């Protein structure tokens, strides 16, 4: 079964939303790596790195 660009974009958007929800709700993000998240979520590596960095900075700012 082939997927078209629209289906692929929806899949990536869904994976992104799931990953962001998981990062926001995780007790700690220290153990997460870009490579590990890339295996679990179909999101571009640069985007995973960006969101992981932002989440780590947010948690550091909160103390």
Tab-separated table of C-alpha atoms in Angstrom:
chain	number	residue	atom	x	y	z
A	1	UNK	CA	0.000	0.000	0.000
A	2	UNK	CA	1.438	3.346	-1.019
A	3	UNK	CA	0.945	6.550	0.884
A	4	UNK	CA	0.785	9.929	-0.717
A	5	UNK	CA	2.414	13.138	0.541
A	6	UNK	CA	-0.707	14.200	2.439
A	7	UNK	CA	-0.893	10.896	4.338
A	8	UNK	CA	2.822	11.093	5.085
A	9	UNK	CA	2.472	14.648	6.433
A	10	UNK	CA	-0.397	13.575	8.677
A	11	UNK	CA	1.663	10.641	9.967
A	12	UNK	CA	4.624	12.907	10.752
A	13	UNK	CA	2.355	15.480	12.398
A	14	UNK	CA	0.803	12.751	14.550
A	15	UNK	CA	4.236	11.417	15.532
A	16	UNK	CA	5.378	14.961	16.366
A	17	UNK	CA	2.343	15.569	18.576
A	18	UNK	CA	2.849	12.256	20.382
A	19	UNK	CA	6.528	12.988	20.930
A	20	UNK	CA	5.845	16.493	22.261
A	21	UNK	CA	3.189	15.166	24.635
A	22	UNK	CA	5.567	12.477	25.864
A	23	UNK	CA	8.370	15.007	26.437
A	24	UNK	CA	6.036	17.349	28.303
A	25	UNK	CA	4.727	14.578	30.553
A	26	UNK	CA	7.966	12.688	31.203
A	27	UNK	CA	9.351	12.864	34.728
A	28	UNK	CA	12.825	13.410	33.337
A	29	UNK	CA	14.201	13.988	29.850
A	30	UNK	CA	17.826	13.370	30.829
A	31	UNK	CA	17.814	9.805	29.534
A	32	UNK	CA	16.407	10.639	26.113
A	33	UNK	CA	18.673	10.862	23.093
A	34	UNK	CA	17.925	12.133	19.618
A	35	UNK	CA	18.739	8.714	18.182
A	36	UNK	CA	16.485	6.927	20.646
A	37	UNK	CA	13.572	9.240	19.948
A	38	UNK	CA	14.151	8.908	16.199
A	39	UNK	CA	13.713	5.139	16.504
A	40	UNK	CA	10.404	5.641	18.307
A	41	UNK	CA	8.958	8.597	16.417
A	42	UNK	CA	8.991	9.294	12.700
A	43	UNK	CA	10.131	12.887	13.027
A	44	UNK	CA	13.156	14.536	11.357
A	45	UNK	CA	16.319	14.414	13.494
A	46	UNK	CA	16.798	18.199	13.517
A	47	UNK	CA	13.277	18.653	14.814
A	48	UNK	CA	13.770	16.046	17.554
A	49	UNK	CA	17.007	17.729	18.588
A	50	UNK	CA	15.275	21.116	18.683
A	51	UNK	CA	12.324	19.961	20.806
A	52	UNK	CA	14.539	17.962	23.158
A	53	UNK	CA	16.807	20.982	23.688
A	54	UNK	CA	13.839	23.280	24.296
A	55	UNK	CA	12.333	20.858	26.819
A	56	UNK	CA	15.636	20.513	28.675
A	57	UNK	CA	16.036	24.307	28.806
A	58	UNK	CA	12.452	24.720	30.002
A	59	UNK	CA	12.957	22.249	32.822
A	60	UNK	CA	16.264	23.823	33.808
A	61	UNK	CA	14.618	27.254	33.991
A	62	UNK	CA	11.844	25.864	36.209
A	63	UNK	CA	14.455	24.491	38.587
